[in-house]
PDB file of C-alpha atoms and ligand atoms in Angstrom:
ATOM      1  CA  MET A   1      81.843  81.527 126.189  1.00  0.00           C
ATOM      2  CA  ALA A   2      83.682  81.777 122.819  1.00  0.00           C
ATOM      3  CA  ALA A   3      82.567  84.493 120.512  1.00  0.00           C
ATOM      4  CA  ARG A   4      80.865  83.611 117.179  1.00  0.00           C
ATOM      5  CA  HIS A   5      82.389  86.527 115.442  1.00  0.00           C
ATOM      6  CA  ASP A   6      85.608  88.538 115.592  1.00  0.00           C
ATOM      7  CA  LEU A   7      85.923  90.730 118.719  1.00  0.00           C
ATOM      8  CA  ALA A   8      88.220  93.139 116.827  1.00  0.00           C
ATOM      9  CA  THR A   9      86.264  96.312 116.033  1.00  0.00           C
ATOM     10  CA  ASP A  10      88.835  98.245 113.972  1.00  0.00           C
ATOM     11  CA  PRO A  11      87.579  98.305 110.371  1.00  0.00           C
ATOM     12  CA  GLY A  12      91.148  98.167 108.967  1.00  0.00           C
ATOM     13  CA  LEU A  13      91.926  95.177 111.111  1.00  0.00           C
ATOM     14  CA  GLN A  14      88.759  93.498 110.155  1.00  0.00           C
ATOM     15  CA  GLU A  15      89.679  94.006 106.451  1.00  0.00           C
ATOM     16  CA  GLU A  16      93.166  92.523 107.168  1.00  0.00           C
ATOM     17  CA  LEU A  17      91.577  89.445 108.835  1.00  0.00           C
ATOM     18  CA  LEU A  18      89.475  89.003 105.768  1.00  0.00           C
ATOM     19  CA  GLN A  19      92.561  89.054 103.563  1.00  0.00           C
ATOM     20  CA  ALA A  20      94.442  86.507 105.719  1.00  0.00           C
ATOM     21  CA  ARG A  21      91.393  84.177 105.619  1.00  0.00           C
ATOM     22  CA  ARG A  22      91.031  84.581 101.872  1.00  0.00           C
ATOM     23  CA  GLY A  23      94.687  83.699 101.440  1.00  0.00           C
ATOM     24  CA  THR A  24      94.266  80.677 103.704  1.00  0.00           C
ATOM     25  CA  ALA A  25      91.212  79.509 101.569  1.00  0.00           C
ATOM     26  CA  PHE A  26      93.281  80.047  98.406  1.00  0.00           C
ATOM     27  CA  PHE A  27      96.161  77.991  99.702  1.00  0.00           C
ATOM     28  CA  ALA A  28      93.710  75.261 100.749  1.00  0.00           C
ATOM     29  CA  ARG A  29      92.232  75.282  97.288  1.00  0.00           C
ATOM     30  CA  LYS A  30      95.612  74.802  95.625  1.00  0.00           C
ATOM     31  CA  LEU A  31      96.476  72.170  98.182  1.00  0.00           C
ATOM     32  CA  ASN A  32      93.239  70.351  97.619  1.00  0.00           C
ATOM     33  CA  GLU A  33      93.807  70.302  93.924  1.00  0.00           C
ATOM     34  CA  LEU A  34      96.817  68.171  94.399  1.00  0.00           C
ATOM     35  CA  ALA A  35      96.540  64.321  94.537  1.00  0.00           C
ATOM     36  CA  ASP A  36      98.452  62.670  97.381  1.00  0.00           C
ATOM     37  CA  ALA A  37     101.221  61.425  95.152  1.00  0.00           C
ATOM     38  CA  GLU A  38     101.740  65.058  93.869  1.00  0.00           C
ATOM     39  CA  LEU A  39     102.661  66.223  97.351  1.00  0.00           C
ATOM     40  CA  ASP A  40     106.079  64.652  96.633  1.00  0.00           C
ATOM     41  CA  GLY A  41     106.627  67.166  93.725  1.00  0.00           C
ATOM     42  CA  GLY A  42     109.018  70.114  93.666  1.00  0.00           C
ATOM     43  CA  THR A  43     108.112  73.730  94.493  1.00  0.00           C
ATOM     44  CA  LEU A  44     109.573  77.226  93.728  1.00  0.00           C
ATOM     45  CA  LEU A  45     111.757  76.896  96.782  1.00  0.00           C
ATOM     46  CA  PRO A  46     115.118  75.085  96.455  1.00  0.00           C
ATOM     47  CA  ASP A  47     115.230  71.791  98.306  1.00  0.00           C
ATOM     48  CA  TRP A  48     111.596  72.032  99.431  1.00  0.00           C
ATOM     49  CA  THR A  49     108.968  69.545  98.207  1.00  0.00           C
ATOM     50  CA  ARG A  50     105.296  70.396  98.425  1.00  0.00           C
ATOM     51  CA  ARG A  51     105.335  68.368 101.667  1.00  0.00           C
ATOM     52  CA  HIS A  52     107.718  70.773 103.168  1.00  0.00           C
ATOM     53  CA  VAL A  53     105.806  73.865 102.073  1.00  0.00           C
ATOM     54  CA  VAL A  54     102.516  72.346 103.492  1.00  0.00           C
ATOM     55  CA  ALA A  55     104.228  71.396 106.771  1.00  0.00           C
ATOM     56  CA  HIS A  56     105.776  74.811 107.038  1.00  0.00           C
ATOM     57  CA  VAL A  57     102.453  76.608 106.341  1.00  0.00           C
ATOM     58  CA  GLY A  58     100.773  74.408 109.001  1.00  0.00           C
ATOM     59  CA  TYR A  59     103.407  74.932 111.746  1.00  0.00           C
ATOM     60  CA  ASN A  60     103.611  78.623 110.862  1.00  0.00           C
ATOM     61  CA  ALA A  61      99.881  78.843 111.821  1.00  0.00           C
ATOM     62  CA  ARG A  62     100.555  77.138 115.070  1.00  0.00           C
ATOM     63  CA  ALA A  63     103.501  79.537 115.678  1.00  0.00           C
ATOM     64  CA  ILE A  64     101.516  82.637 114.968  1.00  0.00           C
ATOM     65  CA  ALA A  65      98.702  81.241 117.168  1.00  0.00           C
ATOM     66  CA  ARG A  66     101.170  81.122 120.049  1.00  0.00           C
ATOM     67  CA  LEU A  67     101.844  84.830 119.562  1.00  0.00           C
ATOM     68  CA  VAL A  68      98.006  85.487 119.592  1.00  0.00           C
ATOM     69  CA  GLU A  69      97.780  83.408 122.822  1.00  0.00           C
ATOM     70  CA  TRP A  70     100.669  85.425 124.223  1.00  0.00           C
ATOM     71  CA  ALA A  71      98.877  88.697 123.521  1.00  0.00           C
ATOM     72  CA  ALA A  72      95.705  87.228 125.152  1.00  0.00           C
ATOM     73  CA  THR A  73      97.282  85.893 128.306  1.00  0.00           C
ATOM     74  CA  GLY A  74     100.490  87.947 128.846  1.00  0.00           C
ATOM     75  CA  VAL A  75     102.317  84.627 129.130  1.00  0.00           C
ATOM     76  CA  GLU A  76     105.395  84.687 126.790  1.00  0.00           C
ATOM     77  CA  THR A  77     105.042  81.959 124.210  1.00  0.00           C
ATOM     78  CA  PRO A  78     107.572  82.375 121.298  1.00  0.00           C
ATOM     79  CA  MET A  79     106.860  81.291 117.760  1.00  0.00           C
ATOM     80  CA  TYR A  80     109.504  78.591 117.883  1.00  0.00           C
ATOM     81  CA  PRO A  81     111.987  77.443 120.641  1.00  0.00           C
ATOM     82  CA  SER A  82     114.886  78.098 118.156  1.00  0.00           C
ATOM     83  CA  PRO A  83     115.494  78.351 114.419  1.00  0.00           C
ATOM     84  CA  GLU A  84     116.860  74.723 114.592  1.00  0.00           C
ATOM     85  CA  ALA A  85     113.619  73.541 116.169  1.00  0.00           C
ATOM     86  CA  ARG A  86     111.652  75.299 113.450  1.00  0.00           C
ATOM     87  CA  ASN A  87     113.656  73.588 110.688  1.00  0.00           C
ATOM     88  CA  HIS A  88     113.549  70.265 112.458  1.00  0.00           C
ATOM     89  CA  GLU A  89     109.728  70.509 112.700  1.00  0.00           C
ATOM     90  CA  ILE A  90     109.423  71.160 109.080  1.00  0.00           C
ATOM     91  CA  ASN A  91     111.587  68.253 108.065  1.00  0.00           C
ATOM     92  CA  PHE A  92     109.589  65.993 110.368  1.00  0.00           C
ATOM     93  CA  GLY A  93     106.234  67.364 109.041  1.00  0.00           C
ATOM     94  CA  ALA A  94     107.352  66.610 105.432  1.00  0.00           C
ATOM     95  CA  THR A  95     107.487  62.897 106.367  1.00  0.00           C
ATOM     96  CA  LEU A  96     103.851  62.748 107.518  1.00  0.00           C
ATOM     97  CA  SER A  97     101.329  60.785 105.560  1.00  0.00           C
ATOM     98  CA  PRO A  98      99.284  62.777 103.056  1.00  0.00           C
ATOM     99  CA  ILE A  99      96.143  62.710 105.289  1.00  0.00           C
ATOM    100  CA  ALA A 100      98.182  63.808 108.338  1.00  0.00           C
ATOM    101  CA  LEU A 101      99.776  66.556 106.426  1.00  0.00           C
ATOM    102  CA  ARG A 102      96.409  67.851 105.113  1.00  0.00           C
ATOM    103  CA  ASN A 103      94.948  67.592 108.721  1.00  0.00           C
ATOM    104  CA  LEU A 104      97.967  69.602 109.963  1.00  0.00           C
ATOM    105  CA  PHE A 105      97.191  72.379 107.444  1.00  0.00           C
ATOM    106  CA  ASP A 106      93.418  72.377 108.046  1.00  0.00           C
ATOM    107  CA  HIS A 107      93.483  72.101 111.879  1.00  0.00           C
ATOM    108  CA  SER A 108      96.216  74.676 112.450  1.00  0.00           C
ATOM    109  CA  ALA A 109      94.422  77.200 110.090  1.00  0.00           C
ATOM    110  CA  VAL A 110      91.120  76.768 111.971  1.00  0.00           C
ATOM    111  CA  HIS A 111      92.851  77.047 115.345  1.00  0.00           C
ATOM    112  CA  LEU A 112      94.672  80.383 114.277  1.00  0.00           C
ATOM    113  CA  SER A 113      91.349  81.717 112.940  1.00  0.00           C
ATOM    114  CA  VAL A 114      89.639  80.963 116.336  1.00  0.00           C
ATOM    115  CA  GLU A 115      92.481  82.557 118.278  1.00  0.00           C
ATOM    116  CA  TRP A 116      92.123  85.714 116.231  1.00  0.00           C
ATOM    117  CA  ARG A 117      88.313  85.594 116.525  1.00  0.00           C
ATOM    118  CA  ASP A 118      88.489  85.412 120.360  1.00  0.00           C
ATOM    119  CA  LEU A 119      91.194  87.996 120.902  1.00  0.00           C
ATOM    120  CA  PRO A 120      89.510  90.771 122.849  1.00  0.00           C
ATOM    121  CA  ASP A 121      89.532  94.109 121.059  1.00  0.00           C
ATOM    122  CA  ALA A 122      91.786  95.757 123.586  1.00  0.00           C
ATOM    123  CA  SER A 123      94.388  92.994 123.371  1.00  0.00           C
ATOM    124  CA  TRP A 124      95.266  93.548 119.727  1.00  0.00           C
ATOM    125  CA  ALA A 125      97.668  96.374 120.692  1.00  0.00           C
ATOM    126  CA  ASN A 126      99.588  93.946 123.144  1.00  0.00           C
ATOM    127  CA  GLU A 127     103.142  93.436 122.101  1.00  0.00           C
ATOM    128  CA  VAL A 128     104.684  90.126 121.067  1.00  0.00           C
ATOM    129  CA  ARG A 129     107.982  89.228 119.567  1.00  0.00           C
ATOM    130  CA  THR A 130     108.401  87.519 116.181  1.00  0.00           C
ATOM    131  CA  ALA A 131     110.864  84.782 115.321  1.00  0.00           C
ATOM    132  CA  GLN A 132     113.153  87.432 113.757  1.00  0.00           C
ATOM    133  CA  GLY A 133     113.203  89.242 117.110  1.00  0.00           C
ATOM    134  CA  ARG A 134     110.963  92.175 116.121  1.00  0.00           C
ATOM    135  CA  THR A 135     108.596  93.461 118.779  1.00  0.00           C
ATOM    136  CA  VAL A 136     105.138  94.047 117.146  1.00  0.00           C
ATOM    137  CA  PRO A 137     101.507  94.497 118.195  1.00  0.00           C
ATOM    138  CA  ALA A 138      99.391  91.338 118.003  1.00  0.00           C
ATOM    139  CA  SER A 139      97.565  92.877 115.095  1.00  0.00           C
ATOM    140  CA  GLU A 140     100.831  92.383 113.013  1.00  0.00           C
ATOM    141  CA  THR A 141     100.220  88.585 113.219  1.00  0.00           C
ATOM    142  CA  VAL A 142      97.523  88.939 110.645  1.00  0.00           C
ATOM    143  CA  TRP A 143      99.785  90.445 107.998  1.00  0.00           C
ATOM    144  CA  MET A 144     102.528  87.927 108.934  1.00  0.00           C
ATOM    145  CA  ARG A 145     100.098  85.078 108.098  1.00  0.00           C
ATOM    146  CA  THR A 146      98.679  86.800 105.098  1.00  0.00           C
ATOM    147  CA  ARG A 147     102.000  86.989 103.247  1.00  0.00           C
ATOM    148  CA  GLU A 148     102.859  83.446 104.206  1.00  0.00           C
ATOM    149  CA  VAL A 149      99.683  81.865 102.772  1.00  0.00           C
ATOM    150  CA  TRP A 150      99.661  83.835  99.600  1.00  0.00           C
ATOM    151  CA  ILE A 151     103.351  83.492  98.736  1.00  0.00           C
ATOM    152  CA  HIS A 152     103.414  79.763  99.592  1.00  0.00           C
ATOM    153  CA  ALA A 153     100.318  79.129  97.552  1.00  0.00           C
ATOM    154  CA  VAL A 154     102.465  80.258  94.545  1.00  0.00           C
ATOM    155  CA  ASP A 155     105.347  78.134  95.789  1.00  0.00           C
ATOM    156  CA  LEU A 156     103.159  74.943  95.594  1.00  0.00           C
ATOM    157  CA  ASN A 157     103.804  75.240  91.880  1.00  0.00           C
ATOM    158  CA  ASN A 158     100.486  73.913  90.707  1.00  0.00           C
ATOM    159  CA  GLY A 159      99.094  76.941  88.818  1.00  0.00           C
ATOM    160  CA  ALA A 160      98.887  79.873  91.227  1.00  0.00           C
ATOM    161  CA  THR A 161     100.804  82.901  90.258  1.00  0.00           C
ATOM    162  CA  PHE A 162     101.404  86.397  91.747  1.00  0.00           C
ATOM    163  CA  ASN A 163      98.592  87.509  89.500  1.00  0.00           C
ATOM    164  CA  ASP A 164      96.224  85.632  91.959  1.00  0.00           C
ATOM    165  CA  VAL A 165      97.428  87.686  94.844  1.00  0.00           C
ATOM    166  CA  PRO A 166      95.278  90.723  95.683  1.00  0.00           C
ATOM    167  CA  PRO A 167      97.020  93.982  94.610  1.00  0.00           C
ATOM    168  CA  ALA A 168      96.879  95.432  98.210  1.00  0.00           C
ATOM    169  CA  VAL A 169      98.769  92.361  99.456  1.00  0.00           C
ATOM    170  CA  LEU A 170     101.369  92.656  96.625  1.00  0.00           C
ATOM    171  CA  GLU A 171     101.929  96.333  97.316  1.00  0.00           C
ATOM    172  CA  ARG A 172     102.428  95.894 101.042  1.00  0.00           C
ATOM    173  CA  LEU A 173     104.736  92.896 100.363  1.00  0.00           C
ATOM    174  CA  LEU A 174     106.929  94.998  98.027  1.00  0.00           C
ATOM    175  CA  GLY A 175     107.108  97.601 100.731  1.00  0.00           C
ATOM    176  CA  ASP A 176     108.224  94.959 103.258  1.00  0.00           C
ATOM    177  CA  ILE A 177     110.888  93.582 100.867  1.00  0.00           C
ATOM    178  CA  THR A 178     112.328  96.758  99.769  1.00  0.00           C
ATOM    179  CA  GLY A 179     112.192  98.016 103.380  1.00  0.00           C
ATOM    180  CA  ALA A 180     114.349  95.047 104.417  1.00  0.00           C
ATOM    181  CA  TRP A 181     116.793  95.853 101.638  1.00  0.00           C
ATOM    182  CA  LYS A 182     117.071  99.376 102.786  1.00  0.00           C
ATOM    183  CA  THR A 183     117.578  98.390 106.435  1.00  0.00           C
ATOM    184  CA  ARG A 184     120.454  96.133 105.286  1.00  0.00           C
ATOM    185  CA  GLY A 185     121.789  98.515 102.757  1.00  0.00           C
ATOM    186  CA  THR A 186     121.488  95.999  99.935  1.00  0.00           C
ATOM    187  CA  ASP A 187     119.400  98.161  97.682  1.00  0.00           C
ATOM    188  CA  THR A 188     122.135 100.563  96.474  1.00  0.00           C
ATOM    189  CA  GLY A 189     121.490 101.610  92.899  1.00  0.00           C
ATOM    190  CA  LEU A 190     118.443  99.434  92.571  1.00  0.00           C
ATOM    191  CA  LEU A 191     115.184 101.133  91.685  1.00  0.00           C
ATOM    192  CA  VAL A 192     111.957  99.130  91.359  1.00  0.00           C
ATOM    193  CA  LYS A 193     109.055 100.718  89.345  1.00  0.00           C
ATOM    194  CA  VAL A 194     105.536  99.452  88.809  1.00  0.00           C
ATOM    195  CA  THR A 195     104.380 100.148  85.282  1.00  0.00           C
ATOM    196  CA  GLY A 196     101.164 102.062  84.848  1.00  0.00           C
ATOM    197  CA  THR A 197     101.523 103.618  88.375  1.00  0.00           C
ATOM    198  CA  ASP A 198     103.788 106.120  89.980  1.00  0.00           C
ATOM    199  CA  LEU A 199     104.928 103.521  92.577  1.00  0.00           C
ATOM    200  CA  ALA A 200     108.707 103.370  93.037  1.00  0.00           C
ATOM    201  CA  PHE A 201     110.626 101.341  95.603  1.00  0.00           C
ATOM    202  CA  GLY A 202     114.250 100.716  96.515  1.00  0.00           C
ATOM    203  CA  ASP A 203     117.022 103.290  96.033  1.00  0.00           C
ATOM    204  CA  THR A 204     114.738 106.087  94.862  1.00  0.00           C
ATOM    205  CA  SER A 205     117.551 108.696  95.187  1.00  0.00           C
ATOM    206  CA  ALA A 206     120.140 106.929  93.084  1.00  0.00           C
ATOM    207  CA  THR A 207     121.546 109.160  90.289  1.00  0.00           C
ATOM    208  CA  ASN A 208     122.213 106.299  87.834  1.00  0.00           C
ATOM    209  CA  PRO A 209     120.131 103.328  89.007  1.00  0.00           C
ATOM    210  CA  THR A 210     119.487  99.915  87.623  1.00  0.00           C
ATOM    211  CA  ILE A 211     115.731 100.034  87.007  1.00  0.00           C
ATOM    212  CA  ILE A 212     113.600  96.902  87.357  1.00  0.00           C
ATOM    213  CA  SER A 213     110.021  97.597  86.115  1.00  0.00           C
ATOM    214  CA  GLY A 214     106.967  95.653  85.217  1.00  0.00           C
ATOM    215  CA  PRO A 215     103.374  95.034  86.418  1.00  0.00           C
ATOM    216  CA  LEU A 216     103.031  94.839  90.207  1.00  0.00           C
ATOM    217  CA  ALA A 217     102.707  90.975  90.195  1.00  0.00           C
ATOM    218  CA  ALA A 218     105.828  90.656  88.186  1.00  0.00           C
ATOM    219  CA  VAL A 219     108.064  92.916  90.136  1.00  0.00           C
ATOM    220  CA  VAL A 220     106.914  91.159  93.395  1.00  0.00           C
ATOM    221  CA  GLU A 221     107.660  87.788  91.756  1.00  0.00           C
ATOM    222  CA  TRP A 222     111.177  89.138  90.962  1.00  0.00           C
ATOM    223  CA  ALA A 223     111.597  90.788  94.407  1.00  0.00           C
ATOM    224  CA  THR A 224     110.776  87.641  96.222  1.00  0.00           C
ATOM    225  CA  GLY A 225     113.372  85.739  94.265  1.00  0.00           C
ATOM    226  CA  ARG A 226     110.876  83.698  92.394  1.00  0.00           C
ATOM    227  CA  GLY A 227     111.688  84.577  88.797  1.00  0.00           C
ATOM    228  CA  THR A 228     112.388  87.308  86.254  1.00  0.00           C
ATOM    229  CA  ASN A 229     109.329  86.785  84.014  1.00  0.00           C
ATOM    230  CA  SER A 230     107.667  89.956  82.761  1.00  0.00           C
ATOM    231  CA  VAL A 231     110.095  92.355  84.264  1.00  0.00           C
ATOM    232  CA  THR A 232     112.254  94.719  82.214  1.00  0.00           C
ATOM    233  CA  THR A 233     115.694  95.981  83.207  1.00  0.00           C
ATOM    234  CA  HIS A 234     117.266  99.336  82.256  1.00  0.00           C
ATOM    235  CA  GLY A 235     120.286 101.261  83.346  1.00  0.00           C
ATOM    236  CA  THR A 236     123.943 101.301  82.708  1.00  0.00           C
ATOM    237  CA  LEU A 237     124.838  98.843  85.412  1.00  0.00           C
ATOM    238  CA  ALA A 238     122.421  96.258  84.172  1.00  0.00           C
ATOM    239  CA  ASN A 239     124.317  95.142  80.909  1.00  0.00           C
ATOM    240  CA  GLY A 240     120.890  94.074  79.640  1.00  0.00           C
ATOM    241  CA  THR A 241     120.406  91.328  82.260  1.00  0.00           C
ATOM    242  CA  THR A 242     118.110  91.286  85.258  1.00  0.00           C
ATOM    243  CA  PRO A 243     120.170  91.099  88.454  1.00  0.00           C
ATOM    244  CA  ALA A 244     118.921  88.594  91.188  1.00  0.00           C
ATOM    245  CA  ALA A 245     116.926  90.431  93.882  1.00  0.00           C
ATOM    246  CA  PRO A 246     118.737  90.900  97.179  1.00  0.00           C
ATOM    247  CA  ASN A 247     117.601  88.431  99.927  1.00  0.00           C
ATOM    248  CA  TRP A 248     114.845  89.698 102.072  1.00  0.00           C
ATOM    249  CA  ILE A 249     114.153  87.019 104.626  1.00  0.00           C
TER     250      ILE A 249
HETATM  251 ZN1   ZN B 301     107.212  80.839 104.976  1.00  0.00          ZN
END
């Protein structure tokens, strides 16, 4: 019989599940505020309408649910058959009727939540592979989903901002992004500072860095490539302008 509550017992993981579900509820709220005709409108992502964002977030829940099923059964079920299949699916989803698109989001979110709920405590450490080829424990799927729903709620471009995202999510996201830069060596000379804290990311050992600083939400907005509002740039290499953040996906 299916459980009525999460089987995960680790308090940290329980907290992460709460954060993912809060993010899903927040995305749902921003989606539900949109009239059907407004789904045709633009987003913060180039070439994507709100339809594409909603389709992507829905299919992403299904893809992450496949990883949770993989962890539960040991039967390998990748997120997507290929990057092409993923993109094709999004483009198809964007053509769905508004009601079908809303159902896709709602049903896929509930399905994922149930998969998480029913995953036995011991299975959360089982390893699965992400679409980027990283091998991670099943518990990582919670964070993967968390960052998707929060960022894409902002992308919907109907009032949500990075100020709506919980600080713990922002901080972890900034760590992910600057970690990806470091892995690729694209952060050379770039130092990211969060004002009012001693948080520093990026090329922290540079002798003469370009320094991007601002409140946590603002530097994350910049780091995700979604604008330069409320960040300040210093340093001899900056010429007074804020450079585009390196890619992180
Ligand atoms: Zn995404």
